[in-house]
Coordinates of C-alpha atoms and ligand atoms in Angstrom, one line a residue:
X1366 CA -36.4 -14.9 -33.8
X1367 CA -39.0 -12.8 -35.9
X1368 CA -40.2 -9.9 -34.0
X1369 CA -43.4 -8.7 -35.0
X1370 CA -44.7 -5.2 -35.7
X1371 CA -46.8 -4.3 -32.7
X1372 CA -49.3 -1.7 -33.1
X1373 CA -50.8 -2.1 -29.7
X1374 CA -51.9 1.1 -27.8
X1375 CA -50.1 0.4 -24.7
X1376 CA -48.4 -1.6 -23.1
X1377 CA -46.5 -0.7 -26.5
X1378 CA -43.5 -1.9 -28.6
X1379 CA -40.3 -1.1 -27.1
X1380 CA -37.1 -0.2 -28.9
X1381 CA -35.3 -3.6 -29.7
X1382 CA -32.2 -1.9 -28.5
X1383 CA -33.4 -1.3 -25.1
X1384 CA -34.9 -4.8 -24.8
X1385 CA -31.6 -6.2 -26.1
X1386 CA -29.5 -4.3 -23.5
X1387 CA -32.1 -5.4 -20.6
X1388 CA -31.6 -8.7 -21.7
X1389 CA -27.9 -8.6 -21.7
X1390 CA -27.8 -7.3 -18.4
X1391 CA -30.7 -9.0 -16.7
X1392 CA -28.6 -11.4 -14.8
X1393 CA -25.7 -9.4 -14.0
X1394 CA -26.2 -5.6 -13.8
X1395 CA -23.4 -3.4 -13.7
X1396 CA -21.2 -6.3 -12.9
X1397 CA -22.7 -6.6 -9.5
X1398 CA -23.9 -10.2 -9.9
X1399 CA -27.4 -9.5 -9.4
X1400 CA -30.2 -8.1 -11.6
X1401 CA -31.5 -4.8 -11.3
X1402 CA -34.7 -5.8 -10.0
X1403 CA -33.0 -7.7 -7.2
X1404 CA -30.9 -4.7 -6.1
X1405 CA -31.8 -2.4 -3.1
X1406 CA -33.7 1.0 -4.4
X1407 CA -31.5 2.9 -1.6
X1408 CA -28.0 1.1 -2.7
X1409 CA -25.9 3.6 -4.7
X1410 CA -26.2 1.7 -8.1
X1411 CA -29.7 2.3 -8.2
X1412 CA -29.9 6.0 -6.8
X1413 CA -27.2 6.9 -9.6
X1414 CA -29.8 5.2 -11.9
X1415 CA -32.6 7.5 -10.6
X1416 CA -30.5 10.5 -10.6
X1417 CA -29.2 9.9 -14.1
X1418 CA -32.7 9.1 -15.5
X1419 CA -34.1 12.4 -14.0
X1420 CA -31.4 14.4 -15.4
X1421 CA -32.0 12.8 -18.7
X1422 CA -35.4 13.5 -19.0
X1423 CA -34.7 17.0 -18.1
X1424 CA -32.4 17.0 -20.9
X1425 CA -34.7 15.6 -23.4
X1426 CA -37.9 17.8 -22.4
X1427 CA -35.9 21.0 -21.2
X1428 CA -37.8 21.0 -18.1
X1429 CA -36.9 24.1 -16.3
X1430 CA -34.8 23.7 -13.0
X1431 CA -37.2 24.8 -10.7
X1432 CA -39.9 22.0 -11.5
X1433 CA -39.8 18.5 -9.8
X1434 CA -39.6 15.4 -11.8
X1435 CA -41.3 12.4 -10.1
X1436 CA -41.4 8.6 -10.8
X1437 CA -44.6 7.8 -9.1
X1438 CA -46.9 4.3 -9.5
X1439 CA -50.7 3.9 -9.9
X1440 CA -50.5 4.8 -13.7
X1441 CA -52.1 7.9 -15.0
X1442 CA -55.7 6.7 -13.3
X1443 CA -53.9 7.5 -9.9
X1444 CA -53.2 11.0 -11.1
X1445 CA -57.1 11.5 -11.9
X1446 CA -57.3 11.4 -8.3
X1447 CA -54.0 13.0 -7.0
X1448 CA -54.5 16.1 -8.9
X1449 CA -57.7 17.3 -7.5
X1450 CA -57.3 16.0 -4.4
X1451 CA -53.9 17.7 -3.6
X1452 CA -54.1 20.8 -6.0
X1453 CA -57.7 21.8 -5.5
X1454 CA -58.9 22.9 -2.0
X1455 CA -61.9 21.4 -0.8
X1456 CA -65.0 23.1 -2.8
X1457 CA -62.9 24.6 -5.1
X1458 CA -63.9 24.1 -8.7
X1459 CA -61.6 22.4 -11.1
X1460 CA -61.9 22.6 -15.1
X1461 CA -61.9 19.9 -17.3
X1462 CA -61.8 20.4 -21.4
X1463 CA -63.1 16.9 -22.6
X1464 CA -61.9 15.7 -26.0
X1465 CA -62.4 12.1 -25.4
X1466 CA -62.8 8.5 -23.6
X1467 CA -59.7 9.5 -21.1
X1468 CA -60.6 13.1 -20.2
X1469 CA -64.0 12.0 -19.7
X1470 CA -62.5 9.5 -17.2
X1471 CA -60.3 12.3 -15.8
X1472 CA -63.3 14.2 -15.2
X1473 CA -65.5 11.6 -13.5
X1474 CA -62.7 10.6 -11.1
X1475 CA -62.4 14.6 -10.3
X1476 CA -66.0 14.8 -9.5
X1477 CA -65.8 12.3 -6.7
X1478 CA -63.7 14.9 -5.1
X1479 CA -63.9 18.4 -6.3
X1480 CA -66.9 20.4 -8.2
X1481 CA -66.0 20.1 -11.7
X1482 CA -66.8 22.4 -14.6
X1483 CA -66.8 20.7 -18.0
X1484 CA -65.2 23.8 -19.9
X1485 CA -66.4 22.1 -23.2
X1486 CA -67.0 18.5 -24.3
X1487 CA -66.3 17.3 -27.8
X1488 CA -68.9 14.1 -27.5
X1489 CA -71.3 16.5 -29.9
X1490 CA -68.8 16.4 -32.5
X1491 CA -67.8 12.8 -31.9
X1492 CA -64.7 13.4 -30.4
X1493 CA -63.5 14.1 -34.1
X1494 CA -62.3 17.8 -33.6
X1495 CA -61.9 19.9 -30.3
X1496 CA -64.6 22.6 -29.4
X1497 CA -63.2 26.0 -30.2
X1498 CA -61.6 27.8 -27.3
X1499 CA -64.1 31.0 -27.9
X1500 CA -66.9 28.7 -26.7
X1501 CA -65.5 27.3 -23.6
X1502 CA -67.0 27.9 -20.4
X1503 CA -64.4 28.5 -18.0
X1504 CA -64.2 29.3 -14.3
X1505 CA -62.0 32.3 -13.1
X1506 CA -62.0 30.5 -9.6
X1507 CA -60.9 27.0 -11.0
X1508 CA -57.9 25.4 -9.2
X1509 CA -56.4 24.6 -12.7
X1510 CA -57.8 23.5 -16.4
X1511 CA -57.1 19.7 -17.3
X1512 CA -56.9 18.3 -20.9
X1513 CA -55.7 15.3 -22.4
X1514 CA -53.0 16.0 -25.0
X1515 CA -53.5 12.9 -26.7
X1516 CA -56.8 11.0 -26.9
X1517 CA -55.5 7.5 -27.4
X1518 CA -58.8 5.9 -28.5
X1519 CA -60.1 8.3 -31.0
X1520 CA -56.6 9.6 -32.2
X1521 CA -57.1 13.2 -31.4
X1522 CA -54.1 15.3 -30.4
X1523 CA -53.9 18.9 -29.0
X1524 CA -50.6 20.5 -30.0
X1525 CA -49.5 23.3 -29.1
X1526 CA -51.2 23.4 -25.9
X1527 CA -54.5 25.7 -25.6
X1528 CA -53.8 29.4 -25.2
X1529 CA -56.0 29.5 -21.7
X1530 CA -53.9 30.9 -19.2
X1531 CA -56.5 31.6 -16.2
X1532 CA -55.6 28.9 -14.3
X1533 CA -52.5 26.5 -14.3
X1534 CA -52.8 23.8 -16.9
X1535 CA -52.8 20.1 -15.8
X1536 CA -52.3 17.7 -18.7
X1537 CA -52.3 13.9 -19.2
X1538 CA -49.6 13.5 -21.5
X1539 CA -49.8 9.8 -21.6
X1540 CA -49.9 8.7 -25.3
X1541 CA -47.8 11.8 -26.3
X1542 CA -44.9 12.6 -24.1
X1543 CA -41.4 12.2 -25.5
X1544 CA -43.0 12.0 -29.1
X1545 CA -42.4 15.7 -29.9
X1546 CA -41.0 19.1 -28.4
X1547 CA -43.3 20.4 -25.8
X1548 CA -43.4 23.8 -23.9
X1549 CA -43.3 22.5 -20.4
X1550 CA -43.1 26.1 -18.7
X1551 CA -46.6 26.5 -20.1
X1552 CA -47.7 23.4 -17.6
X1553 CA -48.3 23.4 -14.1
X1554 CA -48.5 19.4 -13.6
X1555 CA -47.8 17.1 -16.5
X1556 CA -48.2 13.2 -16.0
X1557 CA -48.0 10.2 -18.0
X1558 CA -48.1 6.4 -17.6
X1559 CA -45.1 4.5 -19.0
X1560 CA -46.4 2.0 -21.4
X1561 CA -46.4 4.2 -24.6
X1562 CA -43.3 6.1 -25.2
X1563 CA -41.3 5.5 -21.8
X1564 CA -41.3 2.1 -20.7
X1565 CA -43.0 -0.8 -19.3
X1566 CA -46.2 -0.2 -17.3
X1567 CA -45.3 0.7 -13.7
X1568 CA -43.5 3.9 -13.5
X1569 CA -45.4 7.3 -13.9
X1570 CA -43.8 10.2 -14.9
X1571 CA -45.0 13.5 -13.2
X1572 CA -43.6 16.8 -14.0
X1573 CA -44.9 19.5 -11.5
X1574 CA -44.1 23.4 -10.9
X1575 CA -43.3 24.5 -7.5
X1576 CA -46.1 26.5 -6.9
X1577 CA -48.3 23.6 -7.2
X1578 CA -46.1 21.5 -4.9
X1579 CA -46.7 24.2 -2.5
X1580 CA -50.5 23.3 -2.7
X1581 CA -50.4 20.0 -1.4
X1582 CA -52.3 20.1 2.1
X1583 CA -50.2 18.9 5.3
X1584 CA -51.7 15.2 6.1
X1585 CA -52.1 14.0 2.3
X1586 CA -51.4 10.6 2.2
X1587 CA -48.0 9.6 1.2
X1588 CA -48.5 7.9 -2.0
X1589 CA -50.2 10.9 -3.1
X1590 CA -48.3 13.5 -1.8
X1591 CA -46.2 15.2 -4.7
X1592 CA -44.2 17.4 -2.1
X1593 CA -43.2 14.4 -0.1
X1594 CA -42.2 12.4 -2.9
X1595 CA -40.2 15.2 -4.5
X1596 CA -38.6 15.8 -1.2
X1597 CA -37.4 11.8 -1.1
X1598 CA -36.4 11.9 -4.9
X1599 CA -39.2 9.5 -5.4
X1600 CA -38.0 7.4 -2.8
X1601 CA -40.6 7.8 -0.5
X1602 CA -41.1 4.1 -0.6
X1603 CA -39.9 1.1 -2.9
X1604 CA -40.2 2.5 -6.5
X1605 CA -41.0 0.3 -9.3
X1606 CA -37.4 -0.3 -10.0
X1607 CA -37.3 -2.5 -13.2
X1608 CA -39.8 -0.2 -15.2
X1609 CA -37.7 2.8 -14.0
X1610 CA -34.6 1.1 -15.1
X1611 CA -36.1 0.3 -18.6
X1612 CA -37.4 3.9 -18.8
X1613 CA -33.8 5.0 -18.1
X1614 CA -32.6 2.8 -21.1
X1615 CA -35.3 4.3 -23.2
X1616 CA -34.1 7.9 -22.1
X1617 CA -30.9 7.4 -23.7
X1618 CA -32.3 5.5 -26.8
X1619 CA -34.4 8.8 -27.3
X1620 CA -31.1 11.1 -27.2
X1621 CA -29.5 8.8 -29.4
X1622 CA -32.4 9.3 -32.1
X1623 CA -31.9 13.1 -32.1
X1624 CA -33.8 13.7 -29.1
X1625 CA -37.4 14.3 -29.0
X1626 CA -37.0 16.8 -32.0
X1627 CA -35.3 13.9 -33.9
X1628 CA -38.3 11.7 -33.1
X1629 CA -40.7 14.3 -33.8
X1630 CA -39.6 14.4 -37.3
X1631 CA -39.6 10.8 -37.9
X1632 CA -43.2 10.7 -36.0
X1633 CA -44.7 13.1 -38.4
X1634 CA -43.1 11.2 -41.3
X1635 CA -45.0 8.0 -40.2
X1636 CA -48.1 9.5 -39.5
X1637 CA -48.3 11.4 -42.7
X1638 CA -47.4 7.9 -44.7
X1639 CA -50.5 6.2 -43.1
X1640 CA -52.9 9.3 -43.1
X1641 CA -52.0 9.8 -46.7
X1642 CA -52.6 6.0 -47.5
X1643 CA -56.0 6.2 -45.5
X1644 CA -57.3 9.6 -47.2
X1645 CA -56.4 8.3 -51.1
X1646 CA -58.6 5.3 -50.6
X1647 CA -62.5 4.9 -50.4
X1648 CA -61.8 1.5 -48.7
X1649 CA -60.2 3.2 -45.4
X1650 CA -61.1 6.2 -43.6
X1651 CA -60.1 8.0 -40.8
X1652 CA -62.9 10.5 -39.2
X1653 CA -60.8 13.0 -37.2
X1654 CA -60.2 16.5 -38.5
X1655 CA -56.9 16.8 -40.0
X1656 CA -56.0 19.7 -37.9
X1657 CA -56.4 17.5 -34.7
X1658 CA -55.4 14.2 -36.0
X1659 CA -52.6 12.5 -33.6
X1660 CA -49.2 11.2 -34.5
X1661 CA -49.3 8.4 -32.2
X1662 CA -52.7 6.6 -32.7
X1663 CA -54.3 6.1 -36.1
X1664 CA -57.9 5.0 -36.0
X1665 CA -59.3 3.7 -39.4
X1666 CA -62.8 1.7 -40.2
X1667 CA -62.8 -0.4 -43.5
X1668 CA -65.9 0.6 -45.7
X1669 CA -67.3 -2.9 -44.9
X1670 CA -67.4 -3.8 -41.2
X1671 CA -68.0 -7.3 -42.2
X1672 CA -64.4 -7.6 -43.3
X1673 CA -62.9 -6.5 -40.1
X1674 CA -62.2 -9.8 -38.9
X1675 CA -60.5 -11.0 -42.0
X1676 CA -58.3 -7.8 -41.9
X1677 CA -57.0 -8.7 -38.3
X1678 CA -56.5 -12.1 -39.2
X1679 CA -54.8 -11.7 -42.3
X1680 CA -52.5 -9.0 -40.7
X1681 CA -51.3 -10.8 -37.7
X1682 CA -50.4 -13.9 -39.8
X1683 CA -48.3 -11.2 -41.8
X1684 CA -46.7 -10.2 -38.4
X1685 CA -48.8 -7.0 -37.8
X1686 CA -50.0 -7.2 -34.7
X1687 CA -52.6 -5.2 -32.3
X1688 CA -54.7 -3.6 -34.9
X1689 CA -58.2 -3.7 -33.4
X1690 CA -59.5 -0.5 -32.1
X1691 CA -60.5 -0.2 -28.8
X1692 CA -64.1 -1.8 -27.8
X1693 CA -65.5 1.7 -27.1
X1694 CA -64.9 2.8 -30.7
X1695 CA -64.7 -0.2 -32.7
X1696 CA -62.7 -0.6 -36.1
X1697 CA -58.9 -0.6 -36.3
X1698 CA -56.4 1.6 -34.7
X1699 CA -52.6 1.6 -35.8
X1700 CA -50.3 2.7 -32.5
X1701 CA -47.2 4.4 -34.0
X1702 CA -45.3 5.5 -30.9
X1703 CA -41.6 6.1 -31.1
X1704 CA -40.5 2.8 -30.7
X1705 CA -42.4 1.9 -34.0
X1706 CA -39.8 1.8 -36.8
X1707 CA -40.8 3.4 -40.1
X1708 CA -40.4 0.0 -41.8
X1709 CA -43.3 -1.0 -39.7
X1710 CA -45.7 1.7 -40.9
X1711 CA -44.6 0.9 -44.4
X1712 CA -45.2 -2.5 -43.9
X1713 CA -48.8 -1.9 -42.7
X1714 CA -49.5 0.5 -45.6
X1715 CA -48.4 -2.4 -48.0
X1716 CA -50.7 -4.7 -46.3
X1717 CA -53.6 -2.3 -46.5
X1718 CA -52.9 -1.9 -50.3
X1719 CA -52.7 -5.5 -50.8
X1720 CA -56.0 -6.1 -48.8
X1721 CA -57.9 -3.6 -50.5
X1722 CA -57.0 -5.3 -53.6
X1723 CA -58.0 -8.8 -52.8
X1724 CA -61.2 -7.8 -51.2
Ligands
PMP1122 N1 -54.9 8.5 -20.1 C1 -54.3 7.9 -21.4 C2 -54.3 9.0 -22.6 C3 -54.3 6.5 -21.6 O1 -54.0 6.6 -23.1 C4 -54.2 5.9 -20.8 C5 -54.1 4.5 -20.8 N2 -54.3 4.0 -22.0 C6 -54.6 6.1 -19.4 C7 -54.8 7.8 -19.2 C8 -54.8 5.4 -18.0 O2 -53.7 4.8 -17.9 P1 -53.3 3.7 -16.7 O3 -53.7 2.5 -17.2 O4 -51.8 4.1 -16.7 O5 -53.8 4.3 -15.6

């Protein structure tokens, strides 16, 4: 079997060791004669998995003890609704920093429920840079300030978090969580869909500070209710057991890679290799201000877009898959999440060099 290098933005490549373990125990999980996806989420084996995975994630990210860690469903998109609906009072403003496609979506969803103040929008900068914090239009009464740590389409990443502390920080970390250390204590709420660095789509990680949990109004629908989900250990209803199980294996894999700090070092090297190659060539270009360049998603264009189709076809023939940029921005994009080995980035860079010479 020949595994390709999968540069898709999500669902994304998973560590091969994790896939092999999942395969090996698929029919007979823990010697129980059944698969984890057939087992009861209320049974001792699954409850132990759930508790262990939460402990592992807490260790990996140094999550303060008083924060709750939830495994929810509905993807990051449901969090676009859950945060404004349950963390702001009716009529209370919510602040959004927009640095790309996903932040814009999050703000549009919030605007269906609460008055949204756009603190700043990087659209005028082509989402190639982040508007300077001195120019932000913030609201003293805002329930929170939301931003997107890594804009997956544009390849623009904010790290460390902004200095702003006039309202709790709420952050969409879908395409950055577990890729580098983060100061969790700076945040009120962090959420991330799984299908980039955590596991298969279907489980959504939520990390929330106790005072924000306290804001959740009585009568909030159960599936959106951080307080009840926390109290029930994320078992208010049937969780996405298989994605959660795979995520639990990924957490162990991350620990074995030297933890988040070890992966950050590798991710920095991978991104550097690719950006250096792009910057050293007139044939390829990445438009993002180097200060804000993402370690996870590297968009690039070819000098002659007429060559795009051939680039993609030839790349696929060589086992380099998923390089087409998002339809909203065009061009190419290499997503190089945790599970993309350095060999994969090396193979991409070699291919890019050969393609340029042959063009
Ligand atoms: N936020 C970001 C930064 C994303 O990259 C994505 C998915 N690509 C989403 C939100 C939406 O996630 P989901 O499809 O799980 O709702």
